[in-house]
Amino acid sequence: MYRFLLTPRWWGINVFVLLAIPFCIFMGSWQLSRFEGRVQEHRTATKQAASDQHEAARPLTSMLPVDKATSGRRVTASGHYGKQLLVPGRQLDGRDGFYVLTLLRTGSGTSLPVVRGWLPGAADAAKAPAPPSGEVTATGALQASETPGDNGVSAQGGLPAGQTAAISSASLVNLVPDRLYDAWITLDKADSGMKAVPATAPDGTGLDLKAFQNLGYTGEWFVFAGFVVFMWFRLLRREAEAVRDAELGLTPQETPQPVTSG
């Protein structure tokens, strides 16, 4: 009854099934490994952030450029504070507020953006305390330049003078004449009554939307594999029933059409 499996049509169906199932399983396993990798990176980044708070600060230049290994590490830089900017629309402890960002001109002549702290409410230059005068040493967590539109960073333009939506050299280069490091730090201890801004994990190490997309794709590929098997059995059963009906003479006969004379 199953001799139909040797027909060219069923050879094609069987070859397709034998290739499709391993492919779907491979793709599902690959997406699952991507999700597991992101989970492990998240755990590693969390542990590193906790340990970074207690490690000795290193010179800024020794930790550049910023990558997953150096993001969040404690660094130190010396210089004189210069131009000050506000970063509106930043939340801390569930409250709306703004960052106070001050450029630290280092001995090399390149300025480092330093987040000296956070204040609640709308961004107001009158509320932001002036930076310390004279030579200072800033110590804090190293962070990569932000990308507008990612991870909650505003891409808003047309802000008032003295404000920036993103902390990045690409954004700040249009606001200040300084040569800038492609990095910034958030102080361990905020200045003048402000609250310290905690460091964030580097991009691609959190359980973000991309991570759960990988998990969703995993389920889709395994569902596809199951669907292929289901459809193969369904076609097999229908073909076998048709063959059985034909052998038992149960195939419906076509009713001849009446011949009409013209």
PDB file of C-alpha atoms in Angstrom:
ATOM      1  CA  MET A   1       0.000   0.000   0.000  1.00  0.00           C
ATOM      2  CA  TYR A   2       2.937   2.304   0.553  1.00  0.00           C
ATOM      3  CA  ARG A   3       4.590   1.680  -2.805  1.00  0.00           C
ATOM      4  CA  PHE A   4       3.611   5.261  -3.712  1.00  0.00           C
ATOM      5  CA  LEU A   5       6.529   6.375  -1.534  1.00  0.00           C
ATOM      6  CA  LEU A   6       8.838   5.273  -4.359  1.00  0.00           C
ATOM      7  CA  THR A   7       7.263   7.601  -6.907  1.00  0.00           C
ATOM      8  CA  PRO A   8       9.228  10.667  -8.055  1.00  0.00           C
ATOM      9  CA  ARG A   9       6.713  12.979  -6.340  1.00  0.00           C
ATOM     10  CA  TRP A  10       7.225  11.337  -2.971  1.00  0.00           C
ATOM     11  CA  TRP A  11      10.983  11.144  -3.449  1.00  0.00           C
ATOM     12  CA  GLY A  12      10.922  14.932  -3.733  1.00  0.00           C
ATOM     13  CA  ILE A  13       8.711  15.295  -0.663  1.00  0.00           C
ATOM     14  CA  ASN A  14      10.904  12.965   1.419  1.00  0.00           C
ATOM     15  CA  VAL A  15      14.136  14.700   0.410  1.00  0.00           C
ATOM     16  CA  PHE A  16      12.629  18.076   1.310  1.00  0.00           C
ATOM     17  CA  VAL A  17      11.536  16.789   4.738  1.00  0.00           C
ATOM     18  CA  LEU A  18      14.918  15.159   5.434  1.00  0.00           C
ATOM     19  CA  LEU A  19      16.660  18.461   4.660  1.00  0.00           C
ATOM     20  CA  ALA A  20      14.136  20.828   6.276  1.00  0.00           C
ATOM     21  CA  ILE A  21      13.970  19.185   9.717  1.00  0.00           C
ATOM     22  CA  PRO A  22      17.747  19.270  10.466  1.00  0.00           C
ATOM     23  CA  PHE A  23      17.929  22.819   9.099  1.00  0.00           C
ATOM     24  CA  CYS A  24      15.115  24.025  11.372  1.00  0.00           C
ATOM     25  CA  ILE A  25      16.657  22.280  14.381  1.00  0.00           C
ATOM     26  CA  PHE A  26      20.068  23.776  13.591  1.00  0.00           C
ATOM     27  CA  MET A  27      18.664  27.300  13.261  1.00  0.00           C
ATOM     28  CA  GLY A  28      16.623  26.928  16.451  1.00  0.00           C
ATOM     29  CA  SER A  29      19.655  25.679  18.355  1.00  0.00           C
ATOM     30  CA  TRP A  30      21.754  28.547  16.989  1.00  0.00           C
ATOM     31  CA  GLN A  31      19.198  31.153  18.090  1.00  0.00           C
ATOM     32  CA  LEU A  32      19.004  29.486  21.512  1.00  0.00           C
ATOM     33  CA  SER A  33      22.789  29.660  21.836  1.00  0.00           C
ATOM     34  CA  ARG A  34      22.632  33.383  20.988  1.00  0.00           C
ATOM     35  CA  PHE A  35      20.093  33.909  23.772  1.00  0.00           C
ATOM     36  CA  GLU A  36      22.149  31.872  26.260  1.00  0.00           C
ATOM     37  CA  GLY A  37      25.233  33.872  25.268  1.00  0.00           C
ATOM     38  CA  ARG A  38      23.441  37.148  25.992  1.00  0.00           C
ATOM     39  CA  VAL A  39      22.274  35.793  29.356  1.00  0.00           C
ATOM     40  CA  GLN A  40      25.860  34.848  30.235  1.00  0.00           C
ATOM     41  CA  GLU A  41      27.150  38.256  29.098  1.00  0.00           C
ATOM     42  CA  HIS A  42      24.507  39.914  31.275  1.00  0.00           C
ATOM     43  CA  ARG A  43      25.604  37.892  34.308  1.00  0.00           C
ATOM     44  CA  THR A  44      29.253  38.649  33.611  1.00  0.00           C
ATOM     45  CA  ALA A  45      28.561  42.364  33.171  1.00  0.00           C
ATOM     46  CA  THR A  46      26.558  42.439  36.422  1.00  0.00           C
ATOM     47  CA  LYS A  47      29.350  40.744  38.347  1.00  0.00           C
ATOM     48  CA  GLN A  48      31.938  43.024  36.764  1.00  0.00           C
ATOM     49  CA  ALA A  49      29.917  46.131  37.651  1.00  0.00           C
ATOM     50  CA  ALA A  50      29.823  44.999  41.282  1.00  0.00           C
ATOM     51  CA  SER A  51      33.550  44.277  41.396  1.00  0.00           C
ATOM     52  CA  ASP A  52      34.477  47.452  39.498  1.00  0.00           C
ATOM     53  CA  GLN A  53      33.127  49.582  42.347  1.00  0.00           C
ATOM     54  CA  HIS A  54      35.856  48.261  44.649  1.00  0.00           C
ATOM     55  CA  GLU A  55      38.824  48.019  42.300  1.00  0.00           C
ATOM     56  CA  ALA A  56      41.571  50.602  42.184  1.00  0.00           C
ATOM     57  CA  ALA A  57      41.018  53.316  39.595  1.00  0.00           C
ATOM     58  CA  ARG A  58      43.320  53.205  36.574  1.00  0.00           C
ATOM     59  CA  PRO A  59      44.522  56.037  34.333  1.00  0.00           C
ATOM     60  CA  LEU A  60      41.947  56.948  31.719  1.00  0.00           C
ATOM     61  CA  THR A  61      44.228  56.493  28.715  1.00  0.00           C
ATOM     62  CA  SER A  62      45.104  52.925  29.720  1.00  0.00           C
ATOM     63  CA  MET A  63      41.441  51.878  29.438  1.00  0.00           C
ATOM     64  CA  LEU A  64      40.674  53.333  26.003  1.00  0.00           C
ATOM     65  CA  PRO A  65      39.032  52.630  23.651  1.00  0.00           C
ATOM     66  CA  VAL A  66      35.888  51.657  25.537  1.00  0.00           C
ATOM     67  CA  ASP A  67      34.654  48.127  24.872  1.00  0.00           C
ATOM     68  CA  LYS A  68      32.776  45.417  26.768  1.00  0.00           C
ATOM     69  CA  ALA A  69      35.890  44.654  28.830  1.00  0.00           C
ATOM     70  CA  THR A  70      36.579  48.240  29.921  1.00  0.00           C
ATOM     71  CA  SER A  71      33.051  49.691  30.139  1.00  0.00           C
ATOM     72  CA  GLY A  72      32.156  50.334  33.768  1.00  0.00           C
ATOM     73  CA  ARG A  73      35.755  50.108  34.991  1.00  0.00           C
ATOM     74  CA  ARG A  74      36.947  52.771  37.410  1.00  0.00           C
ATOM     75  CA  VAL A  75      39.289  55.317  35.865  1.00  0.00           C
ATOM     76  CA  THR A  76      40.874  58.557  36.944  1.00  0.00           C
ATOM     77  CA  ALA A  77      41.782  61.717  35.051  1.00  0.00           C
ATOM     78  CA  SER A  78      43.159  65.083  36.139  1.00  0.00           C
ATOM     79  CA  GLY A  79      42.639  68.521  34.686  1.00  0.00           C
ATOM     80  CA  HIS A  80      40.545  71.661  34.911  1.00  0.00           C
ATOM     81  CA  TYR A  81      36.778  71.818  34.534  1.00  0.00           C
ATOM     82  CA  GLY A  82      35.520  73.926  31.655  1.00  0.00           C
ATOM     83  CA  LYS A  83      32.199  74.242  29.836  1.00  0.00           C
ATOM     84  CA  GLN A  84      29.135  72.806  31.563  1.00  0.00           C
ATOM     85  CA  LEU A  85      26.068  71.320  29.850  1.00  0.00           C
ATOM     86  CA  LEU A  86      22.802  69.793  30.985  1.00  0.00           C
ATOM     87  CA  VAL A  87      21.390  66.455  29.782  1.00  0.00           C
ATOM     88  CA  PRO A  88      17.593  66.615  30.192  1.00  0.00           C
ATOM     89  CA  GLY A  89      15.108  63.749  30.341  1.00  0.00           C
ATOM     90  CA  ARG A  90      17.129  61.393  32.536  1.00  0.00           C
ATOM     91  CA  GLN A  91      15.484  59.251  35.209  1.00  0.00           C
ATOM     92  CA  LEU A  92      16.981  58.080  38.476  1.00  0.00           C
ATOM     93  CA  ASP A  93      15.158  56.027  41.105  1.00  0.00           C
ATOM     94  CA  GLY A  94      11.946  56.427  39.121  1.00  0.00           C
ATOM     95  CA  ARG A  95      12.071  60.218  39.088  1.00  0.00           C
ATOM     96  CA  ASP A  96      12.543  62.583  36.149  1.00  0.00           C
ATOM     97  CA  GLY A  97      15.516  64.888  36.160  1.00  0.00           C
ATOM     98  CA  PHE A  98      18.707  65.815  34.354  1.00  0.00           C
ATOM     99  CA  TYR A  99      22.445  65.163  34.389  1.00  0.00           C
ATOM    100  CA  VAL A 100      25.018  67.856  35.010  1.00  0.00           C
ATOM    101  CA  LEU A 101      27.783  67.273  32.457  1.00  0.00           C
ATOM    102  CA  THR A 102      31.065  69.164  32.700  1.00  0.00           C
ATOM    103  CA  LEU A 103      34.063  68.905  30.390  1.00  0.00           C
ATOM    104  CA  LEU A 104      37.359  68.141  32.091  1.00  0.00           C
ATOM    105  CA  ARG A 105      40.274  69.494  30.056  1.00  0.00           C
ATOM    106  CA  THR A 106      43.144  67.097  30.702  1.00  0.00           C
ATOM    107  CA  GLY A 107      46.856  67.733  30.453  1.00  0.00           C
ATOM    108  CA  SER A 108      46.885  66.347  26.906  1.00  0.00           C
ATOM    109  CA  GLY A 109      44.537  69.099  25.790  1.00  0.00           C
ATOM    110  CA  THR A 110      41.703  66.663  25.136  1.00  0.00           C
ATOM    111  CA  SER A 111      38.535  67.097  27.184  1.00  0.00           C
ATOM    112  CA  LEU A 112      36.679  64.310  28.964  1.00  0.00           C
ATOM    113  CA  PRO A 113      32.903  64.615  29.507  1.00  0.00           C
ATOM    114  CA  VAL A 114      32.208  64.053  33.216  1.00  0.00           C
ATOM    115  CA  VAL A 115      28.724  63.502  34.638  1.00  0.00           C
ATOM    116  CA  ARG A 116      29.077  65.149  38.027  1.00  0.00           C
ATOM    117  CA  GLY A 117      25.613  64.127  39.196  1.00  0.00           C
ATOM    118  CA  TRP A 118      21.836  64.140  38.746  1.00  0.00           C
ATOM    119  CA  LEU A 119      19.201  66.633  39.859  1.00  0.00           C
ATOM    120  CA  PRO A 120      15.397  66.251  39.848  1.00  0.00           C
ATOM    121  CA  GLY A 121      12.983  68.309  37.801  1.00  0.00           C
ATOM    122  CA  ALA A 122      13.303  70.155  34.516  1.00  0.00           C
ATOM    123  CA  ALA A 123      16.776  71.026  33.264  1.00  0.00           C
ATOM    124  CA  ASP A 124      17.701  74.415  34.684  1.00  0.00           C
ATOM    125  CA  ALA A 125      21.196  75.866  34.560  1.00  0.00           C
ATOM    126  CA  ALA A 126      20.448  77.899  37.707  1.00  0.00           C
ATOM    127  CA  LYS A 127      20.017  74.673  39.689  1.00  0.00           C
ATOM    128  CA  ALA A 128      23.289  73.120  38.519  1.00  0.00           C
ATOM    129  CA  PRO A 129      26.186  73.817  40.903  1.00  0.00           C
ATOM    130  CA  ALA A 130      29.295  75.332  39.415  1.00  0.00           C
ATOM    131  CA  PRO A 131      32.235  72.940  39.008  1.00  0.00           C
ATOM    132  CA  PRO A 132      35.205  73.138  41.365  1.00  0.00           C
ATOM    133  CA  SER A 133      37.921  75.552  40.308  1.00  0.00           C
ATOM    134  CA  GLY A 134      41.592  74.734  39.922  1.00  0.00           C
ATOM    135  CA  GLU A 135      43.087  71.375  39.085  1.00  0.00           C
ATOM    136  CA  VAL A 136      40.902  68.412  40.052  1.00  0.00           C
ATOM    137  CA  THR A 137      41.117  64.652  39.797  1.00  0.00           C
ATOM    138  CA  ALA A 138      37.924  62.990  38.602  1.00  0.00           C
ATOM    139  CA  THR A 139      37.370  59.333  39.465  1.00  0.00           C
ATOM    140  CA  GLY A 140      34.438  57.327  38.181  1.00  0.00           C
ATOM    141  CA  ALA A 141      33.071  54.607  35.933  1.00  0.00           C
ATOM    142  CA  LEU A 142      34.120  54.655  32.302  1.00  0.00           C
ATOM    143  CA  GLN A 143      31.248  54.680  29.789  1.00  0.00           C
ATOM    144  CA  ALA A 144      31.027  54.445  25.995  1.00  0.00           C
ATOM    145  CA  SER A 145      29.570  57.303  23.979  1.00  0.00           C
ATOM    146  CA  GLU A 146      25.789  57.086  23.808  1.00  0.00           C
ATOM    147  CA  THR A 147      23.861  56.542  20.597  1.00  0.00           C
ATOM    148  CA  PRO A 148      20.758  58.740  20.212  1.00  0.00           C
ATOM    149  CA  GLY A 149      17.623  56.625  20.013  1.00  0.00           C
ATOM    150  CA  ASP A 150      19.147  53.557  21.714  1.00  0.00           C
ATOM    151  CA  ASN A 151      18.645  52.308  25.277  1.00  0.00           C
ATOM    152  CA  GLY A 152      16.354  55.163  26.220  1.00  0.00           C
ATOM    153  CA  VAL A 153      18.723  57.888  24.998  1.00  0.00           C
ATOM    154  CA  SER A 154      16.701  60.707  23.476  1.00  0.00           C
ATOM    155  CA  ALA A 155      17.250  61.657  19.854  1.00  0.00           C
ATOM    156  CA  GLN A 156      15.496  64.994  20.397  1.00  0.00           C
ATOM    157  CA  GLY A 157      16.920  67.950  18.561  1.00  0.00           C
ATOM    158  CA  GLY A 158      16.431  71.671  18.915  1.00  0.00           C
ATOM    159  CA  LEU A 159      17.257  71.763  22.621  1.00  0.00           C
ATOM    160  CA  PRO A 160      17.971  75.086  24.332  1.00  0.00           C
ATOM    161  CA  ALA A 161      21.540  76.352  24.375  1.00  0.00           C
ATOM    162  CA  GLY A 162      23.665  74.575  26.957  1.00  0.00           C
ATOM    163  CA  GLN A 163      21.819  71.239  26.666  1.00  0.00           C
ATOM    164  CA  THR A 164      22.511  67.982  24.866  1.00  0.00           C
ATOM    165  CA  ALA A 165      20.302  64.924  24.443  1.00  0.00           C
ATOM    166  CA  ALA A 166      23.126  62.377  24.230  1.00  0.00           C
ATOM    167  CA  ILE A 167      26.535  62.114  25.872  1.00  0.00           C
ATOM    168  CA  SER A 168      28.710  61.382  22.883  1.00  0.00           C
ATOM    169  CA  SER A 169      31.625  63.006  21.130  1.00  0.00           C
ATOM    170  CA  ALA A 170      29.567  63.107  17.908  1.00  0.00           C
ATOM    171  CA  SER A 171      26.881  65.208  19.618  1.00  0.00           C
ATOM    172  CA  LEU A 172      29.158  67.379  21.731  1.00  0.00           C
ATOM    173  CA  VAL A 173      31.520  68.288  18.899  1.00  0.00           C
ATOM    174  CA  ASN A 174      28.795  70.597  17.571  1.00  0.00           C
ATOM    175  CA  LEU A 175      28.389  72.326  20.940  1.00  0.00           C
ATOM    176  CA  VAL A 176      31.920  72.847  22.200  1.00  0.00           C
ATOM    177  CA  PRO A 177      35.250  73.757  20.558  1.00  0.00           C
ATOM    178  CA  ASP A 178      37.218  71.193  22.598  1.00  0.00           C
ATOM    179  CA  ARG A 179      38.865  68.082  21.234  1.00  0.00           C
ATOM    180  CA  LEU A 180      37.006  65.248  22.966  1.00  0.00           C
ATOM    181  CA  TYR A 181      37.622  61.716  24.119  1.00  0.00           C
ATOM    182  CA  ASP A 182      35.199  59.198  22.633  1.00  0.00           C
ATOM    183  CA  ALA A 183      34.114  58.241  26.158  1.00  0.00           C
ATOM    184  CA  TRP A 184      32.760  59.754  29.368  1.00  0.00           C
ATOM    185  CA  ILE A 185      32.735  58.971  33.069  1.00  0.00           C
ATOM    186  CA  THR A 186      30.183  59.204  35.847  1.00  0.00           C
ATOM    187  CA  LEU A 187      31.686  60.208  39.187  1.00  0.00           C
ATOM    188  CA  ASP A 188      31.769  57.746  42.080  1.00  0.00           C
ATOM    189  CA  LYS A 189      30.598  60.535  44.380  1.00  0.00           C
ATOM    190  CA  ALA A 190      28.455  63.324  42.993  1.00  0.00           C
ATOM    191  CA  ASP A 191      29.418  66.950  43.571  1.00  0.00           C
ATOM    192  CA  SER A 192      27.553  69.550  45.624  1.00  0.00           C
ATOM    193  CA  GLY A 193      24.398  67.799  46.778  1.00  0.00           C
ATOM    194  CA  MET A 194      23.670  66.004  43.515  1.00  0.00           C
ATOM    195  CA  LYS A 195      23.038  62.257  43.296  1.00  0.00           C
ATOM    196  CA  ALA A 196      25.640  60.037  41.676  1.00  0.00           C
ATOM    197  CA  VAL A 197      24.616  58.461  38.379  1.00  0.00           C
ATOM    198  CA  PRO A 198      25.198  54.682  38.356  1.00  0.00           C
ATOM    199  CA  ALA A 199      27.152  53.138  35.511  1.00  0.00           C
ATOM    200  CA  THR A 200      25.267  51.169  32.876  1.00  0.00           C
ATOM    201  CA  ALA A 201      26.197  47.856  31.303  1.00  0.00           C
ATOM    202  CA  PRO A 202      27.748  48.041  27.816  1.00  0.00           C
ATOM    203  CA  ASP A 203      25.517  47.620  24.772  1.00  0.00           C
ATOM    204  CA  GLY A 204      24.709  44.044  23.828  1.00  0.00           C
ATOM    205  CA  THR A 205      25.194  42.569  27.313  1.00  0.00           C
ATOM    206  CA  GLY A 206      21.722  43.100  28.748  1.00  0.00           C
ATOM    207  CA  LEU A 207      18.513  41.087  28.506  1.00  0.00           C
ATOM    208  CA  ASP A 208      17.086  43.557  26.021  1.00  0.00           C
ATOM    209  CA  LEU A 209      14.627  43.207  23.149  1.00  0.00           C
ATOM    210  CA  LYS A 210      17.254  41.589  20.918  1.00  0.00           C
ATOM    211  CA  ALA A 211      17.867  38.865  23.484  1.00  0.00           C
ATOM    212  CA  PHE A 212      14.188  37.958  23.684  1.00  0.00           C
ATOM    213  CA  GLN A 213      13.948  38.127  19.892  1.00  0.00           C
ATOM    214  CA  ASN A 214      16.549  35.360  19.805  1.00  0.00           C
ATOM    215  CA  LEU A 215      14.394  33.345  22.203  1.00  0.00           C
ATOM    216  CA  GLY A 216      11.303  33.953  20.063  1.00  0.00           C
ATOM    217  CA  TYR A 217      13.137  32.878  16.896  1.00  0.00           C
ATOM    218  CA  THR A 218      14.199  29.705  18.718  1.00  0.00           C
ATOM    219  CA  GLY A 219      10.571  28.771  19.292  1.00  0.00           C
ATOM    220  CA  GLU A 220       9.632  29.621  15.698  1.00  0.00           C
ATOM    221  CA  TRP A 221      12.284  27.349  14.181  1.00  0.00           C
ATOM    222  CA  PHE A 222      11.301  24.414  16.403  1.00  0.00           C
ATOM    223  CA  VAL A 223       7.640  24.995  15.517  1.00  0.00           C
ATOM    224  CA  PHE A 224       8.599  24.945  11.827  1.00  0.00           C
ATOM    225  CA  ALA A 225      10.317  21.583  12.340  1.00  0.00           C
ATOM    226  CA  GLY A 226       7.210  20.177  14.015  1.00  0.00           C
ATOM    227  CA  PHE A 227       5.003  21.596  11.256  1.00  0.00           C
ATOM    228  CA  VAL A 228       7.068  19.868   8.560  1.00  0.00           C
ATOM    229  CA  VAL A 229       6.714  16.521  10.347  1.00  0.00           C
ATOM    230  CA  PHE A 230       2.972  17.083  10.842  1.00  0.00           C
ATOM    231  CA  MET A 231       2.392  17.925   7.185  1.00  0.00           C
ATOM    232  CA  TRP A 232       4.430  14.886   6.034  1.00  0.00           C
ATOM    233  CA  PHE A 233       2.322  12.521   8.139  1.00  0.00           C
ATOM    234  CA  ARG A 234      -0.862  14.216   6.978  1.00  0.00           C
ATOM    235  CA  LEU A 235       0.073  13.830   3.306  1.00  0.00           C
ATOM    236  CA  LEU A 236       1.176  10.236   3.925  1.00  0.00           C
ATOM    237  CA  ARG A 237      -2.112   9.356   5.600  1.00  0.00           C
ATOM    238  CA  ARG A 238      -4.223  10.978   2.911  1.00  0.00           C
ATOM    239  CA  GLU A 239      -2.283   9.230   0.132  1.00  0.00           C
ATOM    240  CA  ALA A 240      -2.503   5.875   1.917  1.00  0.00           C
ATOM    241  CA  GLU A 241      -6.273   6.271   2.374  1.00  0.00           C
ATOM    242  CA  ALA A 242      -6.645   7.109  -1.310  1.00  0.00           C
ATOM    243  CA  VAL A 243      -4.694   3.986  -2.297  1.00  0.00           C
ATOM    244  CA  ARG A 244      -6.742   1.820   0.082  1.00  0.00           C
ATOM    245  CA  ASP A 245     -10.006   3.188  -1.237  1.00  0.00           C
ATOM    246  CA  ALA A 246      -8.863   2.507  -4.779  1.00  0.00           C
ATOM    247  CA  GLU A 247      -7.951  -1.107  -3.896  1.00  0.00           C
ATOM    248  CA  LEU A 248     -11.388  -1.623  -2.315  1.00  0.00           C
ATOM    249  CA  GLY A 249     -13.126  -0.077  -5.274  1.00  0.00           C
ATOM    250  CA  LEU A 250     -14.410   2.822  -3.201  1.00  0.00           C
ATOM    251  CA  THR A 251     -13.099   5.502  -5.515  1.00  0.00           C
ATOM    252  CA  PRO A 252     -16.061   7.584  -6.655  1.00  0.00           C
ATOM    253  CA  GLN A 253     -16.823   7.165 -10.338  1.00  0.00           C
ATOM    254  CA  GLU A 254     -17.159  10.207 -12.518  1.00  0.00           C
ATOM    255  CA  THR A 255     -20.700  10.754 -13.758  1.00  0.00           C
ATOM    256  CA  PRO A 256     -20.700  10.902 -17.561  1.00  0.00           C
ATOM    257  CA  GLN A 257     -21.898  14.170 -19.001  1.00  0.00           C
ATOM    258  CA  PRO A 258     -24.968  13.969 -21.255  1.00  0.00           C
ATOM    259  CA  VAL A 259     -24.280  14.469 -24.916  1.00  0.00           C
ATOM    260  CA  THR A 260     -26.306  17.194 -26.475  1.00  0.00           C
ATOM    261  CA  SER A 261     -26.864  17.502 -30.158  1.00  0.00           C
ATOM    262  CA  GLY A 262     -26.054  20.784 -31.749  1.00  0.00           C
TER     263      GLY A 262
END
